[in-house]
Amino acid sequence: MVEPVRPRDLRPLPLERTSTHIPALDGLRGLAILLVLLFHFTSDGGGSTWVGVITRWVSRLGWCGVDLFFVLSGFLITGILFDAKGSAHYFRNFYMRRVLRIFPLYYGALLVIFVIIPIWRPMNGPQDQRLMQNQHWLWIYAANIPQAITNDWPLETSWVKLNHFWSLAIEEHFYLVWPAIVFAFGRKTLMRICAGCIVVALLLRILVYFYWNDTAAYVLTPCRMDELAMGAMVALAARGPGGIAALLRPARWAAAILFVLLFAIWLLRMEDLNYTVALTVLAAFFAALLVVAVAGAVASRVFSNTVLRFFGKYSYGIYVFHWILSPIIERYFSYQRLGHATGSNFVGVALAMMIAISLSTLVAVLSWHLYEKHFLKLKRFFEYKKEDESWPSAQLVGAAP
């Protein structure tokens, strides 16, 4: 098992290790995908019993997994881009490495669903037709647009669900715009831009929520850029004097205070707050948690454990596949069927959840080893290189402002 990264261990590292191979970050990614899985696969099978109360609470906690993904993405991508400034082929290398990582699985899934499957399964039903009519949004990474326009979730049928691709659209929009901004400005200016994005996103989300619709407020990229900006700001602050270790003490306090504030907001059960202010507070909490997980000795051990890192490694594939497979899983492994077979509603709920998570993970692991990793081998042709032998100059500790 790889030893957790402690503050004293954060010495200059090659770009890829600094940006993506700190074990605790893999663990945070694993936590994010587990939250998503719990949210989608925890069935409310207990009614008003204690089982129902527990499963409802677990499910409610799980919805924030996507928010953690956004904060992590802002942190990792900004770190990669900032460290690569001044390297040869800055834009080409970044975009090609992103293409090799995300396009094969994304477009492979769309190819199977919209080209191969219809050969033997005609898309004739009303839901099928609606999905086919909206498929162009998926091909151009804009799944969140029809959702915002219709205030609905139109990208699903009785046999496949693609509505979760809205978050992948936001990620792609971030990849398209942010490299040029990082390239054009210095660290302190970028931090001011991040702060501006956080404020603007919150204001936009409030306006869209009250004057358009709640789905648009939740899925449109400008309304969610505060979470990406929170992660980006941490990455930039970590490359300032003192590095990420200097952020640890204030991050601990911030995480505790923000957790209490979030708990208070959720206790109020006010949907208006959940769709607006709570998302910014949640992003700030996850940004603080990220610092604690990377720089705190105890938290680093927790988030560097083998289980979380395993799920973190395959998180992209699990995210893509889990909701696509959910109609099939529900059909054959519903908690009602399993509860009836075992004679226990509780056992049925637990088994349904474990089977859904296991099948989603199995498909993702197979996809990684049989398909995705072969594209990733091509990344060697797009390495970041600088003429200055002292590069990388901006690291997680002691970088110049």
CSV table of C-alpha atoms in Angstrom, one decimal:
chain,number,residue,atom,x,y,z
A,1,MET,CA,0.0,0.0,0.0
A,2,VAL,CA,1.3,3.5,-0.9
A,3,GLU,CA,2.1,5.6,2.2
A,4,PRO,CA,-0.2,8.6,2.7
A,5,VAL,CA,1.2,12.0,1.8
A,6,ARG,CA,1.9,14.2,4.8
A,7,PRO,CA,2.9,17.9,4.8
A,8,ARG,CA,6.6,17.1,5.0
A,9,ASP,CA,6.3,14.7,2.0
A,10,LEU,CA,5.0,17.5,-0.3
A,11,ARG,CA,8.3,18.2,-1.9
A,12,PRO,CA,8.7,19.0,-5.7
A,13,LEU,CA,7.4,16.1,-7.8
A,14,PRO,CA,7.0,15.5,-11.5
A,15,LEU,CA,3.9,17.2,-12.9
A,16,GLU,CA,1.7,14.1,-13.2
A,17,ARG,CA,2.4,12.9,-9.6
A,18,THR,CA,1.9,16.4,-8.2
A,19,SER,CA,-1.4,16.8,-10.0
A,20,THR,CA,-3.0,13.4,-10.0
A,21,HIS,CA,-1.1,10.8,-8.0
A,22,ILE,CA,-1.5,11.9,-4.4
A,23,PRO,CA,-3.2,8.8,-2.9
A,24,ALA,CA,-5.7,10.9,-0.8
A,25,LEU,CA,-7.0,12.5,-4.0
A,26,ASP,CA,-7.8,9.1,-5.4
A,27,GLY,CA,-9.6,8.3,-2.1
A,28,LEU,CA,-11.6,11.5,-2.4
A,29,ARG,CA,-12.6,10.5,-5.9
A,30,GLY,CA,-13.6,7.1,-4.5
A,31,LEU,CA,-15.7,8.8,-1.9
A,32,ALA,CA,-17.4,10.9,-4.5
A,33,ILE,CA,-18.4,7.9,-6.7
A,34,LEU,CA,-19.6,5.9,-3.6
A,35,LEU,CA,-21.9,8.9,-2.7
A,36,VAL,CA,-23.3,8.9,-6.2
A,37,LEU,CA,-23.9,5.1,-6.1
A,38,LEU,CA,-25.6,5.3,-2.7
A,39,PHE,CA,-27.8,8.2,-3.9
A,40,HIS,CA,-29.0,6.3,-7.0
A,41,PHE,CA,-29.1,2.7,-5.6
A,42,THR,CA,-30.4,3.1,-2.0
A,43,SER,CA,-34.0,2.1,-2.3
A,44,ASP,CA,-36.7,3.5,0.0
A,45,GLY,CA,-37.9,0.1,0.8
A,46,GLY,CA,-38.6,0.5,4.5
A,47,GLY,CA,-41.5,2.8,4.4
A,48,SER,CA,-42.0,4.5,7.8
A,49,THR,CA,-39.9,1.8,9.6
A,50,TRP,CA,-36.4,2.4,10.9
A,51,VAL,CA,-35.0,0.8,7.7
A,52,GLY,CA,-36.9,3.4,5.6
A,53,VAL,CA,-35.6,6.3,7.7
A,54,ILE,CA,-32.0,5.1,7.4
A,55,THR,CA,-32.2,4.5,3.7
A,56,ARG,CA,-33.8,7.9,3.1
A,57,TRP,CA,-31.0,9.6,5.0
A,58,VAL,CA,-28.3,7.7,3.2
A,59,SER,CA,-29.8,8.6,-0.2
A,60,ARG,CA,-30.1,12.2,0.7
A,61,LEU,CA,-26.5,12.4,1.7
A,62,GLY,CA,-25.4,10.8,-1.6
A,63,TRP,CA,-26.6,13.5,-3.9
A,64,CYS,CA,-23.6,15.7,-3.2
A,65,GLY,CA,-21.1,13.2,-4.7
A,66,VAL,CA,-21.2,15.1,-8.0
A,67,ASP,CA,-20.3,18.3,-6.2
A,68,LEU,CA,-17.2,16.7,-4.8
A,69,PHE,CA,-16.3,15.6,-8.3
A,70,PHE,CA,-16.5,19.2,-9.5
A,71,VAL,CA,-14.3,20.5,-6.7
A,72,LEU,CA,-11.7,17.8,-7.4
A,73,SER,CA,-11.8,18.5,-11.1
A,74,GLY,CA,-11.2,22.2,-10.5
A,75,PHE,CA,-8.3,21.4,-8.3
A,76,LEU,CA,-6.6,18.8,-10.4
A,77,ILE,CA,-7.1,20.5,-13.8
A,78,THR,CA,-6.0,23.9,-12.6
A,79,GLY,CA,-2.9,22.3,-11.0
A,80,ILE,CA,-2.0,20.6,-14.3
A,81,LEU,CA,-2.5,23.7,-16.4
A,82,PHE,CA,-0.7,26.1,-14.0
A,83,ASP,CA,2.3,23.8,-13.7
A,84,ALA,CA,2.4,23.3,-17.5
A,85,LYS,CA,2.5,27.0,-18.3
A,86,GLY,CA,5.5,27.8,-20.5
A,87,SER,CA,5.8,24.2,-21.7
A,88,ALA,CA,5.9,23.3,-25.4
A,89,HIS,CA,2.5,22.5,-26.9
A,90,TYR,CA,0.6,23.6,-23.8
A,91,PHE,CA,-2.8,23.5,-25.4
A,92,ARG,CA,-2.2,20.5,-27.7
A,93,ASN,CA,-1.0,18.3,-24.9
A,94,PHE,CA,-3.7,19.2,-22.5
A,95,TYR,CA,-6.6,18.7,-24.9
A,96,MET,CA,-5.1,15.5,-26.4
A,97,ARG,CA,-4.6,14.0,-22.9
A,98,ARG,CA,-8.2,14.9,-22.0
A,99,VAL,CA,-9.5,13.4,-25.3
A,100,LEU,CA,-7.7,10.1,-24.7
A,101,ARG,CA,-9.0,9.9,-21.1
A,102,ILE,CA,-12.7,10.8,-21.6
A,103,PHE,CA,-13.7,10.5,-25.3
A,104,PRO,CA,-13.3,6.7,-25.9
A,105,LEU,CA,-15.6,5.7,-23.1
A,106,TYR,CA,-18.1,8.5,-23.6
A,107,TYR,CA,-18.5,8.2,-27.3
A,108,GLY,CA,-18.2,4.4,-27.1
A,109,ALA,CA,-21.2,4.3,-24.9
A,110,LEU,CA,-23.2,6.6,-27.2
A,111,LEU,CA,-22.2,4.5,-30.2
A,112,VAL,CA,-23.5,1.3,-28.6
A,113,ILE,CA,-26.7,3.0,-27.5
A,114,PHE,CA,-27.6,5.0,-30.6
A,115,VAL,CA,-26.1,3.0,-33.4
A,116,ILE,CA,-25.6,-0.6,-32.5
A,117,ILE,CA,-28.5,-1.4,-30.2
A,118,PRO,CA,-31.2,0.1,-32.6
A,119,ILE,CA,-30.1,-2.5,-35.2
A,120,TRP,CA,-32.0,-5.2,-33.4
A,121,ARG,CA,-34.1,-3.1,-31.0
A,122,PRO,CA,-36.1,-0.5,-32.8
A,123,MET,CA,-36.7,2.8,-31.0
A,124,ASN,CA,-40.5,3.0,-31.4
A,125,GLY,CA,-41.9,3.9,-28.0
A,126,PRO,CA,-42.6,7.5,-27.0
A,127,GLN,CA,-39.7,7.6,-24.6
A,128,ASP,CA,-37.4,6.1,-27.2
A,129,GLN,CA,-38.4,8.7,-29.7
A,130,ARG,CA,-37.9,11.5,-27.2
A,131,LEU,CA,-34.4,10.2,-26.5
A,132,MET,CA,-33.6,9.8,-30.1
A,133,GLN,CA,-34.8,13.4,-30.8
A,134,ASN,CA,-32.5,14.7,-28.1
A,135,GLN,CA,-29.5,12.6,-28.8
A,136,HIS,CA,-27.6,15.4,-30.6
A,137,TRP,CA,-27.2,17.2,-27.3
A,138,LEU,CA,-25.3,14.2,-26.0
A,139,TRP,CA,-23.0,14.0,-29.0
A,140,ILE,CA,-21.9,17.6,-28.5
A,141,TYR,CA,-21.5,17.4,-24.7
A,142,ALA,CA,-24.6,19.5,-24.0
A,143,ALA,CA,-26.9,17.1,-22.1
A,144,ASN,CA,-27.7,19.8,-19.6
A,145,ILE,CA,-29.3,22.0,-22.2
A,146,PRO,CA,-32.5,20.0,-22.9
A,147,GLN,CA,-32.8,19.4,-19.2
A,148,ALA,CA,-32.7,23.1,-18.5
A,149,ILE,CA,-35.1,24.0,-21.4
A,150,THR,CA,-37.7,21.4,-20.5
A,151,ASN,CA,-37.3,21.5,-16.7
A,152,ASP,CA,-37.3,17.7,-17.0
A,153,TRP,CA,-35.0,14.7,-17.5
A,154,PRO,CA,-35.7,13.7,-21.1
A,155,LEU,CA,-32.6,11.6,-21.7
A,156,GLU,CA,-33.9,8.2,-20.6
A,157,THR,CA,-36.2,5.4,-21.5
A,158,SER,CA,-37.5,2.3,-19.8
A,159,TRP,CA,-34.2,0.4,-20.8
A,160,VAL,CA,-31.5,3.1,-20.6
A,161,LYS,CA,-30.8,6.3,-18.6
A,162,LEU,CA,-28.4,9.0,-19.8
A,163,ASN,CA,-29.6,12.0,-17.7
A,164,HIS,CA,-26.5,11.8,-15.5
A,165,PHE,CA,-24.4,13.0,-18.5
A,166,TRP,CA,-25.3,16.6,-17.5
A,167,SER,CA,-22.3,16.7,-15.2
A,168,LEU,CA,-20.0,15.4,-17.9
A,169,ALA,CA,-21.2,18.3,-20.1
A,170,ILE,CA,-20.2,20.8,-17.4
A,171,GLU,CA,-16.8,19.1,-17.0
A,172,GLU,CA,-16.2,19.4,-20.8
A,173,HIS,CA,-17.2,23.0,-20.9
A,174,PHE,CA,-14.7,23.7,-18.1
A,175,TYR,CA,-12.0,21.9,-20.1
A,176,LEU,CA,-12.8,24.0,-23.2
A,177,VAL,CA,-12.5,27.4,-21.5
A,178,TRP,CA,-10.2,27.2,-18.5
A,179,PRO,CA,-6.9,26.4,-20.2
A,180,ALA,CA,-6.9,29.7,-22.1
A,181,ILE,CA,-7.7,31.6,-18.9
A,182,VAL,CA,-4.9,29.9,-16.9
A,183,PHE,CA,-2.5,30.5,-19.8
A,184,ALA,CA,-3.3,34.2,-19.9
A,185,PHE,CA,-3.1,35.2,-16.3
A,186,GLY,CA,-0.8,35.0,-13.2
A,187,ARG,CA,-1.6,33.1,-10.0
A,188,LYS,CA,-3.0,36.0,-8.0
A,189,THR,CA,-5.2,37.3,-10.9
A,190,LEU,CA,-6.5,33.7,-11.4
A,191,MET,CA,-7.5,33.6,-7.8
A,192,ARG,CA,-9.4,36.8,-8.2
A,193,ILE,CA,-11.1,35.3,-11.3
A,194,CYS,CA,-12.0,32.2,-9.2
A,195,ALA,CA,-13.5,34.4,-6.5
A,196,GLY,CA,-15.5,36.3,-9.1
A,197,CYS,CA,-16.8,33.0,-10.6
A,198,ILE,CA,-18.0,31.9,-7.2
A,199,VAL,CA,-20.0,35.0,-6.6
A,200,VAL,CA,-21.4,35.2,-10.1
A,201,ALA,CA,-22.4,31.5,-10.1
A,202,LEU,CA,-24.3,31.9,-6.8
A,203,LEU,CA,-26.1,35.0,-8.1
A,204,LEU,CA,-26.9,33.3,-11.4
A,205,ARG,CA,-28.2,30.2,-9.7
A,206,ILE,CA,-30.5,32.3,-7.5
A,207,LEU,CA,-31.8,34.3,-10.6
A,208,VAL,CA,-32.3,31.2,-12.7
A,209,TYR,CA,-34.0,29.3,-9.9
A,210,PHE,CA,-36.5,32.0,-9.1
A,211,TYR,CA,-37.1,33.3,-12.6
A,212,TRP,CA,-36.7,30.3,-14.8
A,213,ASN,CA,-36.7,26.8,-13.3
A,214,ASP,CA,-35.0,24.7,-10.7
A,215,THR,CA,-33.6,22.1,-13.1
A,216,ALA,CA,-31.8,24.9,-15.1
A,217,ALA,CA,-30.4,26.3,-11.8
A,218,TYR,CA,-29.0,22.9,-11.0
A,219,VAL,CA,-27.5,21.7,-14.3
A,220,LEU,CA,-26.4,24.8,-16.3
A,221,THR,CA,-22.7,25.3,-16.4
A,222,PRO,CA,-22.6,29.0,-15.4
A,223,CYS,CA,-24.7,28.1,-12.4
A,224,ARG,CA,-22.3,25.4,-11.2
A,225,MET,CA,-18.9,27.1,-11.9
A,226,ASP,CA,-18.5,28.0,-8.2
A,227,GLU,CA,-17.6,24.4,-7.4
A,228,LEU,CA,-15.0,24.2,-10.1
A,229,ALA,CA,-13.7,27.6,-9.1
A,230,MET,CA,-13.4,26.5,-5.4
A,231,GLY,CA,-11.2,23.6,-6.4
A,232,ALA,CA,-9.2,25.8,-8.7
A,233,MET,CA,-8.6,28.4,-6.0
A,234,VAL,CA,-7.3,25.7,-3.6
A,235,ALA,CA,-4.9,24.5,-6.4
A,236,LEU,CA,-3.6,28.1,-6.9
A,237,ALA,CA,-3.3,28.8,-3.2
A,238,ALA,CA,-1.4,25.6,-2.7
A,239,ARG,CA,1.2,26.9,-5.2
A,240,GLY,CA,1.8,30.0,-3.2
A,241,PRO,CA,4.2,30.6,-0.3
A,242,GLY,CA,4.0,27.8,2.2
A,243,GLY,CA,2.3,25.4,-0.1
A,244,ILE,CA,-0.8,23.4,0.9
A,245,ALA,CA,0.6,22.9,4.4
A,246,ALA,CA,0.0,26.6,5.1
A,247,LEU,CA,-3.7,26.0,4.3
A,248,LEU,CA,-4.2,23.1,6.7
A,249,ARG,CA,-5.1,25.0,9.9
A,250,PRO,CA,-7.7,27.4,8.4
A,251,ALA,CA,-9.1,24.5,6.3
A,252,ARG,CA,-9.8,22.5,9.4
A,253,TRP,CA,-11.7,25.3,11.0
A,254,ALA,CA,-13.5,26.1,7.8
A,255,ALA,CA,-14.5,22.4,7.3
A,256,ALA,CA,-16.0,22.2,10.8
A,257,ILE,CA,-17.9,25.5,10.6
A,258,LEU,CA,-19.2,24.8,7.1
A,259,PHE,CA,-20.3,21.3,8.1
A,260,VAL,CA,-22.4,22.7,10.9
A,261,LEU,CA,-23.8,25.3,8.5
A,262,LEU,CA,-24.7,22.7,6.0
A,263,PHE,CA,-26.4,20.5,8.6
A,264,ALA,CA,-28.4,23.5,9.7
A,265,ILE,CA,-29.5,24.3,6.2
A,266,TRP,CA,-30.5,20.7,5.5
A,267,LEU,CA,-32.5,20.5,8.8
A,268,LEU,CA,-34.6,23.5,7.6
A,269,ARG,CA,-35.5,21.4,4.5
A,270,MET,CA,-36.0,24.5,2.4
A,271,GLU,CA,-35.7,23.6,-1.2
A,272,ASP,CA,-34.9,27.2,-2.1
A,273,LEU,CA,-31.7,27.1,0.0
A,274,ASN,CA,-30.7,23.6,-1.2
A,275,TYR,CA,-30.8,24.8,-4.9
A,276,THR,CA,-29.0,28.0,-4.3
A,277,VAL,CA,-26.9,28.9,-1.2
A,278,ALA,CA,-26.3,25.3,0.0
A,279,LEU,CA,-24.4,24.4,-3.2
A,280,THR,CA,-21.8,27.1,-2.7
A,281,VAL,CA,-21.5,26.2,1.0
A,282,LEU,CA,-21.1,22.6,0.0
A,283,ALA,CA,-18.4,23.5,-2.5
A,284,ALA,CA,-16.5,25.4,0.2
A,285,PHE,CA,-16.8,22.5,2.6
A,286,PHE,CA,-15.4,20.1,0.0
A,287,ALA,CA,-12.5,22.5,-0.9
A,288,ALA,CA,-11.6,22.6,2.8
A,289,LEU,CA,-11.9,18.8,3.1
A,290,LEU,CA,-9.6,18.4,0.1
A,291,VAL,CA,-6.9,20.4,1.9
A,292,VAL,CA,-7.3,18.4,5.1
A,293,ALA,CA,-7.3,15.1,3.2
A,294,VAL,CA,-4.0,16.0,1.4
A,295,ALA,CA,-2.1,17.8,4.1
A,296,GLY,CA,-3.5,16.3,7.3
A,297,ALA,CA,-1.7,13.2,8.6
A,298,VAL,CA,-4.7,11.4,10.0
A,299,ALA,CA,-7.1,12.4,7.2
A,300,SER,CA,-4.5,11.5,4.6
A,301,ARG,CA,-4.4,7.9,6.0
A,302,VAL,CA,-8.2,7.7,5.9
A,303,PHE,CA,-8.5,8.8,2.3
A,304,SER,CA,-5.5,6.8,1.2
A,305,ASN,CA,-7.1,3.5,2.1
A,306,THR,CA,-7.2,0.7,-0.5
A,307,VAL,CA,-11.0,0.6,-0.8
A,308,LEU,CA,-11.5,4.3,-1.5
A,309,ARG,CA,-8.6,4.4,-3.9
A,310,PHE,CA,-9.9,1.3,-5.8
A,311,PHE,CA,-13.2,3.1,-6.4
A,312,GLY,CA,-11.4,6.3,-7.2
A,313,LYS,CA,-9.4,4.6,-9.9
A,314,TYR,CA,-12.5,3.3,-11.7
A,315,SER,CA,-14.8,6.2,-10.8
A,316,TYR,CA,-15.2,7.6,-14.3
A,317,GLY,CA,-16.3,4.3,-15.8
A,318,ILE,CA,-18.5,3.5,-12.8
A,319,TYR,CA,-20.2,6.9,-13.2
A,320,VAL,CA,-20.8,6.5,-16.9
A,321,PHE,CA,-22.1,2.9,-16.6
A,322,HIS,CA,-24.1,2.8,-13.3
A,323,TRP,CA,-27.1,4.8,-14.5
A,324,ILE,CA,-27.1,3.3,-17.9
A,325,LEU,CA,-27.3,-0.1,-16.3
A,326,SER,CA,-29.9,0.9,-13.7
A,327,PRO,CA,-33.0,-0.1,-15.6
A,328,ILE,CA,-31.6,-3.6,-16.2
A,329,ILE,CA,-30.5,-3.9,-12.5
A,330,GLU,CA,-33.9,-2.7,-11.3
A,331,ARG,CA,-35.7,-5.2,-13.6
A,332,TYR,CA,-33.8,-8.3,-12.4
A,333,PHE,CA,-32.6,-7.3,-8.9
A,334,SER,CA,-35.2,-5.0,-7.4
A,335,TYR,CA,-35.4,-4.8,-3.6
A,336,GLN,CA,-39.0,-6.0,-3.8
A,337,ARG,CA,-38.0,-9.2,-5.6
A,338,LEU,CA,-35.0,-9.8,-3.4
A,339,GLY,CA,-37.0,-9.0,-0.2
A,340,HIS,CA,-39.6,-11.5,-1.2
A,341,ALA,CA,-37.0,-14.2,-2.0
A,342,THR,CA,-35.2,-13.7,1.3
A,343,GLY,CA,-38.3,-13.0,3.5
A,344,SER,CA,-36.8,-9.7,4.7
A,345,ASN,CA,-37.4,-6.2,3.4
A,346,PHE,CA,-34.2,-5.0,5.0
A,347,VAL,CA,-32.1,-7.8,3.4
A,348,GLY,CA,-33.8,-7.1,0.0
A,349,VAL,CA,-32.8,-3.4,0.2
A,350,ALA,CA,-29.3,-4.2,1.2
A,351,LEU,CA,-28.8,-6.9,-1.4
A,352,ALA,CA,-30.3,-4.7,-4.2
A,353,MET,CA,-27.8,-1.9,-3.3
A,354,MET,CA,-24.8,-4.2,-3.1
A,355,ILE,CA,-25.6,-6.0,-6.4
A,356,ALA,CA,-26.1,-2.7,-8.2
A,357,ILE,CA,-22.8,-1.3,-7.0
A,358,SER,CA,-21.0,-4.6,-7.7
A,359,LEU,CA,-22.3,-4.9,-11.3
A,360,SER,CA,-21.6,-1.2,-12.1
A,361,THR,CA,-18.1,-1.6,-10.7
A,362,LEU,CA,-17.5,-4.9,-12.6
A,363,VAL,CA,-18.4,-3.4,-15.9
A,364,ALA,CA,-16.2,-0.3,-15.2
A,365,VAL,CA,-13.2,-2.5,-14.3
A,366,LEU,CA,-13.7,-4.6,-17.5
A,367,SER,CA,-14.0,-1.5,-19.6
A,368,TRP,CA,-10.8,0.0,-18.1
A,369,HIS,CA,-8.7,-3.1,-18.7
A,370,LEU,CA,-10.1,-4.2,-22.0
A,371,TYR,CA,-10.7,-0.9,-23.7
A,372,GLU,CA,-9.9,2.5,-22.0
A,373,LYS,CA,-6.3,1.9,-20.8
A,374,HIS,CA,-5.2,1.1,-24.4
A,375,PHE,CA,-6.0,4.7,-25.4
A,376,LEU,CA,-4.2,6.0,-22.3
A,377,LYS,CA,-1.0,4.5,-23.5
A,378,LEU,CA,-1.0,7.1,-26.3
A,379,LYS,CA,-0.5,9.9,-23.6
A,380,ARG,CA,3.2,9.3,-23.9
A,381,PHE,CA,3.1,11.2,-27.2
A,382,PHE,CA,1.7,14.3,-25.4
A,383,GLU,CA,4.0,14.7,-22.4
A,384,TYR,CA,4.5,18.2,-20.9
A,385,LYS,CA,8.1,19.3,-21.3
A,386,LYS,CA,10.0,22.5,-20.6
A,387,GLU,CA,13.4,23.7,-21.7
A,388,ASP,CA,14.2,24.9,-18.2
A,389,GLU,CA,15.6,21.8,-16.4
A,390,SER,CA,14.4,23.2,-13.0
A,391,TRP,CA,10.8,22.7,-14.1
A,392,PRO,CA,8.3,22.1,-12.6
A,393,SER,CA,8.7,25.5,-10.8
A,394,ALA,CA,5.3,25.8,-9.2
A,395,GLN,CA,4.6,23.0,-6.7
A,396,LEU,CA,2.4,22.3,-3.7
A,397,VAL,CA,5.1,23.7,-1.4
A,398,GLY,CA,6.9,27.0,-1.3
A,399,ALA,CA,6.2,28.1,-4.9
A,400,ALA,CA,6.6,31.7,-5.7
A,401,PRO,CA,3.4,33.8,-5.8
